[in-house]
Amino acid sequence: MTDRTLVQDLAAASDGPVRVNGWVDTVRDQKKVQFVVLRDETGAVQLVHPRSEDADPLADIVSGLTVGTFVSVTGELKHDERVKLGGLEVKVDAIEVTAPALDSPIAEDSSIDKRLDWRFLDLRRPEQNLIFRVQTTFLHALRTWWVEHGFIEIHTPKLMASASESRAELFEVEYFETKAYLAQSPQFFKQMAQPAGFGKVFEVAPAFRADPSFTSRHATEFVSVDAELSWIDSHEDVMAMHEQLLVAGLTAVRDKHGAEIETLLGVEVTVPAAPFPRIPLAEAHRILASRGYTVPRADGDLDPEGERRLSEYVAEKFGHEFVFVTDYATGIRPFYHMRHADDPTLTNSYDLLFNGVEISTGAQREHRVEVLEAQARDKGLEPDELGFYLDFFRYGVPPHGGFGMGLSRVIMLLLHQASIREVTYLFRGPNRLTP
Ligand code: AMO
């Protein structure tokens, strides 16, 4: 490795010789003096070269630099309050052009589609770099929380012999002499960890949905953050875990990146107070109706506008960015959700909304095999199709529950980004498979 100094470490370094490596962000090629802004993964620094009256091969190199070119630069670091960019600059001794770059195809047209075509160039923007550092910190805090609370990390297969959630939105792939399906969620196999005696598990992994929609919140491949735990009394225990986890994640993000997020993205990160507000779905409908909105879906599920308006109400009433919508009707929940003991039309389940959008679904699961079979039949599923899944329950499963949460949705809503495309490393949608 070269003896390079990261740009972020220059402020603390003393004046004198230094090497910085990165790519050319801008060149100001003036008559008397040349300026280059060099960027690396940690920030930007100004390079300066006063032109010489005589032959000046270094000036020719600077003049020839194209934006995006990777260079390795040696020079003299000098702290100088007058320099706007960070109060320091590097007077260049030598520039090695490590890898020249063609002119950027997204310099002129920066529409989202064009930027996704050239995602590796788009990701060089400091805002994008920040988004992925925030995501790293967030996930690290979640993992730390889980590990400290006795959860085991699992990796369930993504190649499946049958549907993992429902028959809708299923990708089918050739699998030797037969067919396989891409996992829509780790649902069945994270539940398997309960009869396996693991107690508490989590997984962070891709999930696939053949969803043809082009909304700002849907992808055909997304990272699903999942947890499942045994010995719960109800979905209330799952929500309690879920909110503590989010508090841990958002505290870490605020502490580490709060100031930078405010400067670069103009967003203030607030750590939510626990417990988060909880509103039963039927109550949510009444609240929306009293505010002049009738949810148009015949099945009673909240539509995006209903979610947005409910979050607006929660922000006004409780000053909160999160809300658990609980007790979904049986008709709009999968067969494996446990129903209320005293009202089988309702389930022990919830959706979590964050700034107006659903980020998660959670529930207590039905663990009594006869009840589970009956509920499957109710939904038109033949117990035969669910063979291995139902077997779990024949050998003893404690009461359990968990949630699945879309990672990109959380980051999008946290950082007030317009689309999941902005916060996904490489977005996958109905018409995007490259790069
Ligand atoms: P659900 O289908 O609601 O629940 O998915 C859970 C969460 O995953 C995210 N998500 C998506 N993100 C981007 N693009 C998509 N196409 C997409 N589909 C879903 C959302 C959503 O809230 N097995 C259950 C969870 C559980 O009960 O544990 C499930 O998958 O943020």
CSV table of C-alpha atoms and ligand atoms in Angstrom, one decimal, residues 165 185 187 190 209 211 217-219 222 226 228 336-337 358-363 365 402-406 409 420, ligand 1:
chain,number,residue,atom,x,y,z
A,165,GLU,CA,-44.4,-16.0,0.9
A,185,SER,CA,-38.6,-13.5,2.0
A,187,GLN,CA,-40.2,-16.2,6.2
A,190,LYS,CA,-36.4,-17.9,9.8
A,209,ARG,CA,-40.3,-10.0,-5.9
A,211,ASP,CA,-43.4,-7.0,-8.9
A,217,ARG,CA,-40.7,2.3,-3.2
A,218,HIS,CA,-40.6,-1.0,-5.1
A,219,ALA,CA,-37.6,-3.0,-6.4
A,222,PHE,CA,-34.1,-5.7,-2.2
A,226,ASP,CA,-35.5,-9.9,9.3
A,228,GLU,CA,-37.8,-13.8,14.6
A,336,TYR,CA,-49.3,-17.8,9.0
A,337,HIS,CA,-50.3,-14.8,11.0
A,358,GLU,CA,-44.6,1.3,5.1
A,359,ILE,CA,-41.1,0.0,6.0
A,360,SER,CA,-42.0,-3.3,7.7
A,361,THR,CA,-44.5,-6.0,8.4
A,362,GLY,CA,-44.5,-8.0,11.6
A,363,ALA,CA,-46.7,-10.5,13.4
A,365,ARG,CA,-47.2,-16.5,13.9
A,402,GLY,CA,-40.9,-11.5,13.9
A,403,PHE,CA,-40.8,-8.9,11.2
A,404,GLY,CA,-39.3,-8.2,7.8
A,405,MET,CA,-38.1,-4.7,7.0
A,406,GLY,CA,-36.9,-3.2,3.7
A,409,ARG,CA,-37.0,2.0,2.4
A,420,ILE,CA,-35.4,3.8,-3.5
B,1,AMO,P1,-43.7,-7.8,3.4
B,1,AMO,O1,-44.1,-8.5,2.2
B,1,AMO,O2,-44.6,-6.8,3.9
B,1,AMO,O3,-43.6,-8.9,4.6
B,1,AMO,O4,-42.3,-7.3,3.3
B,1,AMO,C1,-41.6,-6.7,4.4
B,1,AMO,C2,-41.0,-5.4,4.0
B,1,AMO,O5,-40.1,-5.6,2.9
B,1,AMO,C3,-40.0,-4.4,2.1
B,1,AMO,N1,-40.4,-4.7,0.7
B,1,AMO,C4,-39.9,-4.2,-0.4
B,1,AMO,N2,-39.0,-3.3,-0.5
B,1,AMO,C5,-38.6,-2.9,-1.8
B,1,AMO,N3,-39.2,-3.5,-2.9
B,1,AMO,C6,-40.2,-4.4,-2.8
B,1,AMO,N4,-40.8,-4.9,-3.9
B,1,AMO,C7,-40.6,-4.8,-1.5
B,1,AMO,N5,-41.5,-5.7,-1.0
B,1,AMO,C8,-41.4,-5.6,0.3
B,1,AMO,C9,-41.0,-3.4,2.7
B,1,AMO,C10,-41.9,-4.3,3.5
B,1,AMO,O6,-42.6,-3.6,4.5
B,1,AMO,N6,-42.5,-12.2,5.6
B,1,AMO,C11,-43.1,-10.9,5.8
B,1,AMO,C12,-42.4,-10.2,7.0
B,1,AMO,C13,-42.7,-10.8,8.4
B,1,AMO,O7,-43.9,-11.0,8.7
B,1,AMO,O8,-41.8,-11.2,9.1
B,1,AMO,C14,-42.9,-10.0,4.6
B,1,AMO,O9,-42.1,-10.3,3.7
B,1,AMO,O10,-40.3,-2.5,3.5
